[in-house]
Amino acid sequence: TPNGVLSVAAGKSVYFFDGGRPGQLIKSVKTQHDVASVAFNGDVGSGGRYVTGGSGDTWVRVWDYEMEQELETGKGHHGPVWTVSFSPDGKLYATGSEDGTIKLWKFTAGPYGLWR
């Protein structure tokens, strides 16, 4: 949608709302993990990925939007991950943890920034 997608973490579920039509639920996904934060990258019509941070563990999970499956797990924080956000170009995401750190994660194939 032109106005984007609002992603919301609640309990063990992630909700995706139409940014152009407040209150219009596009999709909800139940997980086996407590979800404290979520960020969506893509288009609901042609797929995409989203990233979640947990309150019950210290991991960051990357999910396939269409298949609703976990694709990879990022480990590195030492506390719950309370915030997740994509860069404007979608090739990087940042996570913030209760451990006082912010981590940057590459989200594209090939070299990007300092990653070679």
PDB file of C-alpha atoms in Angstrom:
ATOM      1  CA  THR A   1       0.000   0.000   0.000  1.00  0.00           C
ATOM      2  CA  PRO A   2       1.233   3.535  -0.614  1.00  0.00           C
ATOM      3  CA  ASN A   3       0.857   4.415   3.076  1.00  0.00           C
ATOM      4  CA  GLY A   4       2.796   1.382   4.241  1.00  0.00           C
ATOM      5  CA  VAL A   5       2.189  -1.324   6.749  1.00  0.00           C
ATOM      6  CA  LEU A   6       1.923  -0.887  10.489  1.00  0.00           C
ATOM      7  CA  SER A   7       3.402  -3.886  12.295  1.00  0.00           C
ATOM      8  CA  VAL A   8       2.532  -4.531  15.943  1.00  0.00           C
ATOM      9  CA  ALA A   9       3.995  -7.031  18.424  1.00  0.00           C
ATOM     10  CA  ALA A  10       1.703  -8.341  21.176  1.00  0.00           C
ATOM     11  CA  GLY A  11       2.272 -11.408  23.332  1.00  0.00           C
ATOM     12  CA  LYS A  12       3.266 -14.242  21.013  1.00  0.00           C
ATOM     13  CA  SER A  13       1.668 -12.694  17.918  1.00  0.00           C
ATOM     14  CA  VAL A  14       2.543 -10.188  15.224  1.00  0.00           C
ATOM     15  CA  TYR A  15      -0.155  -8.091  13.547  1.00  0.00           C
ATOM     16  CA  PHE A  16       0.059  -6.250  10.229  1.00  0.00           C
ATOM     17  CA  PHE A  17      -2.319  -3.355   9.588  1.00  0.00           C
ATOM     18  CA  ASP A  18      -2.957  -1.278   6.459  1.00  0.00           C
ATOM     19  CA  GLY A  19      -1.310   2.093   7.066  1.00  0.00           C
ATOM     20  CA  GLY A  20      -3.812   3.807   4.752  1.00  0.00           C
ATOM     21  CA  ARG A  21      -6.890   2.427   6.509  1.00  0.00           C
ATOM     22  CA  PRO A  22      -6.511   2.615  10.293  1.00  0.00           C
ATOM     23  CA  GLY A  23      -7.802  -0.468  12.057  1.00  0.00           C
ATOM     24  CA  GLN A  24      -7.782  -2.624   8.887  1.00  0.00           C
ATOM     25  CA  LEU A  25      -5.980  -5.848   9.821  1.00  0.00           C
ATOM     26  CA  ILE A  26      -4.137  -7.410   6.877  1.00  0.00           C
ATOM     27  CA  LYS A  27      -2.718 -10.440   8.648  1.00  0.00           C
ATOM     28  CA  SER A  28      -1.796 -11.853  12.040  1.00  0.00           C
ATOM     29  CA  VAL A  29       0.874 -14.468  12.748  1.00  0.00           C
ATOM     30  CA  LYS A  30       1.191 -16.526  15.924  1.00  0.00           C
ATOM     31  CA  THR A  31       4.687 -17.531  17.038  1.00  0.00           C
ATOM     32  CA  GLN A  32       6.059 -19.811  19.736  1.00  0.00           C
ATOM     33  CA  HIS A  33       8.067 -16.940  21.219  1.00  0.00           C
ATOM     34  CA  ASP A  34       7.238 -13.810  23.206  1.00  0.00           C
ATOM     35  CA  VAL A  35       7.457 -10.933  20.719  1.00  0.00           C
ATOM     36  CA  ALA A  36       8.422  -7.490  22.039  1.00  0.00           C
ATOM     37  CA  SER A  37       9.236  -5.721  18.769  1.00  0.00           C
ATOM     38  CA  VAL A  38       8.675  -6.131  15.038  1.00  0.00           C
ATOM     39  CA  ALA A  39       9.638  -4.371  11.799  1.00  0.00           C
ATOM     40  CA  PHE A  40       8.331  -5.201   8.327  1.00  0.00           C
ATOM     41  CA  ASN A  41      10.330  -4.859   5.094  1.00  0.00           C
ATOM     42  CA  GLY A  42       8.603  -5.497   1.795  1.00  0.00           C
ATOM     43  CA  ASP A  43       5.200  -5.407   0.215  1.00  0.00           C
ATOM     44  CA  VAL A  44       2.224  -7.393   1.478  1.00  0.00           C
ATOM     45  CA  GLY A  45       1.190  -8.078  -2.111  1.00  0.00           C
ATOM     46  CA  SER A  46       4.506  -9.536  -3.264  1.00  0.00           C
ATOM     47  CA  GLY A  47       5.959 -10.932  -0.063  1.00  0.00           C
ATOM     48  CA  GLY A  48       8.615  -9.578   2.172  1.00  0.00           C
ATOM     49  CA  ARG A  49      10.348 -10.241   5.415  1.00  0.00           C
ATOM     50  CA  TYR A  50       9.920  -9.074   8.959  1.00  0.00           C
ATOM     51  CA  VAL A  51      12.190  -9.115  11.968  1.00  0.00           C
ATOM     52  CA  THR A  52      11.156  -9.703  15.571  1.00  0.00           C
ATOM     53  CA  GLY A  53      12.863  -9.147  18.885  1.00  0.00           C
ATOM     54  CA  GLY A  54      11.869 -11.081  21.960  1.00  0.00           C
ATOM     55  CA  SER A  55      11.177 -10.295  25.589  1.00  0.00           C
ATOM     56  CA  GLY A  56      11.680 -13.902  26.708  1.00  0.00           C
ATOM     57  CA  ASP A  57      15.099 -14.392  25.116  1.00  0.00           C
ATOM     58  CA  THR A  58      17.965 -12.398  23.600  1.00  0.00           C
ATOM     59  CA  TRP A  59      17.523 -13.356  19.965  1.00  0.00           C
ATOM     60  CA  VAL A  60      16.458 -11.577  16.795  1.00  0.00           C
ATOM     61  CA  ARG A  61      14.440 -13.595  14.302  1.00  0.00           C
ATOM     62  CA  VAL A  62      13.966 -13.016  10.554  1.00  0.00           C
ATOM     63  CA  TRP A  63      10.683 -14.321   9.121  1.00  0.00           C
ATOM     64  CA  ASP A  64       9.200 -14.841   5.674  1.00  0.00           C
ATOM     65  CA  TYR A  65       5.937 -12.872   5.474  1.00  0.00           C
ATOM     66  CA  GLU A  66       4.106 -15.186   3.044  1.00  0.00           C
ATOM     67  CA  MET A  67       5.232 -18.537   4.483  1.00  0.00           C
ATOM     68  CA  GLU A  68       5.098 -17.293   8.100  1.00  0.00           C
ATOM     69  CA  GLN A  69       8.300 -19.226   8.774  1.00  0.00           C
ATOM     70  CA  GLU A  70      11.433 -18.288  10.668  1.00  0.00           C
ATOM     71  CA  LEU A  71      14.359 -18.012   8.234  1.00  0.00           C
ATOM     72  CA  GLU A  72      17.251 -17.186  10.546  1.00  0.00           C
ATOM     73  CA  THR A  73      18.109 -16.303  14.118  1.00  0.00           C
ATOM     74  CA  GLY A  74      20.539 -13.560  15.093  1.00  0.00           C
ATOM     75  CA  LYS A  75      22.370 -13.967  18.374  1.00  0.00           C
ATOM     76  CA  GLY A  76      24.453 -11.286  20.035  1.00  0.00           C
ATOM     77  CA  HIS A  77      22.375  -9.393  22.571  1.00  0.00           C
ATOM     78  CA  HIS A  78      22.495 -10.151  26.306  1.00  0.00           C
ATOM     79  CA  GLY A  79      19.016  -8.950  27.191  1.00  0.00           C
ATOM     80  CA  PRO A  80      15.500  -8.705  25.733  1.00  0.00           C
ATOM     81  CA  VAL A  81      15.274  -6.979  22.331  1.00  0.00           C
ATOM     82  CA  TRP A  82      12.773  -4.153  22.784  1.00  0.00           C
ATOM     83  CA  THR A  83      13.104  -2.388  19.435  1.00  0.00           C
ATOM     84  CA  VAL A  84      13.707  -3.269  15.768  1.00  0.00           C
ATOM     85  CA  SER A  85      13.833  -0.889  12.789  1.00  0.00           C
ATOM     86  CA  PHE A  86      14.844  -1.054   9.121  1.00  0.00           C
ATOM     87  CA  SER A  87      17.024   1.539   7.401  1.00  0.00           C
ATOM     88  CA  PRO A  88      15.234   3.634   4.747  1.00  0.00           C
ATOM     89  CA  ASP A  89      16.818   1.566   1.936  1.00  0.00           C
ATOM     90  CA  GLY A  90      15.809  -1.705   3.628  1.00  0.00           C
ATOM     91  CA  LYS A  91      19.335  -3.157   3.408  1.00  0.00           C
ATOM     92  CA  LEU A  92      20.079  -2.909   7.110  1.00  0.00           C
ATOM     93  CA  TYR A  93      18.163  -3.206  10.337  1.00  0.00           C
ATOM     94  CA  ALA A  94      18.955  -2.135  13.861  1.00  0.00           C
ATOM     95  CA  THR A  95      18.004  -3.771  17.138  1.00  0.00           C
ATOM     96  CA  GLY A  96      18.023  -2.267  20.615  1.00  0.00           C
ATOM     97  CA  SER A  97      18.281  -4.365  23.741  1.00  0.00           C
ATOM     98  CA  GLU A  98      17.839  -3.994  27.469  1.00  0.00           C
ATOM     99  CA  ASP A  99      21.560  -4.815  27.701  1.00  0.00           C
ATOM    100  CA  GLY A 100      22.235  -1.218  26.610  1.00  0.00           C
ATOM    101  CA  THR A 101      23.450  -2.051  23.108  1.00  0.00           C
ATOM    102  CA  ILE A 102      22.274  -1.287  19.605  1.00  0.00           C
ATOM    103  CA  LYS A 103      23.301  -3.739  16.905  1.00  0.00           C
ATOM    104  CA  LEU A 104      23.262  -3.311  13.129  1.00  0.00           C
ATOM    105  CA  TRP A 105      22.460  -6.335  10.965  1.00  0.00           C
ATOM    106  CA  LYS A 106      23.058  -6.558   7.217  1.00  0.00           C
ATOM    107  CA  PHE A 107      19.887  -7.427   5.295  1.00  0.00           C
ATOM    108  CA  THR A 108      21.123  -7.714   1.715  1.00  0.00           C
ATOM    109  CA  ALA A 109      23.335  -9.952  -0.408  1.00  0.00           C
ATOM    110  CA  GLY A 110      26.782  -8.723  -1.379  1.00  0.00           C
ATOM    111  CA  PRO A 111      28.810  -5.867   0.095  1.00  0.00           C
ATOM    112  CA  TYR A 112      27.073  -3.101   1.976  1.00  0.00           C
ATOM    113  CA  GLY A 113      28.676  -0.264   3.926  1.00  0.00           C
ATOM    114  CA  LEU A 114      31.409  -1.693   6.127  1.00  0.00           C
ATOM    115  CA  TRP A 115      30.381  -5.295   5.345  1.00  0.00           C
ATOM    116  CA  ARG A 116      32.424  -6.843   2.555  1.00  0.00           C
TER     117      ARG A 116
END
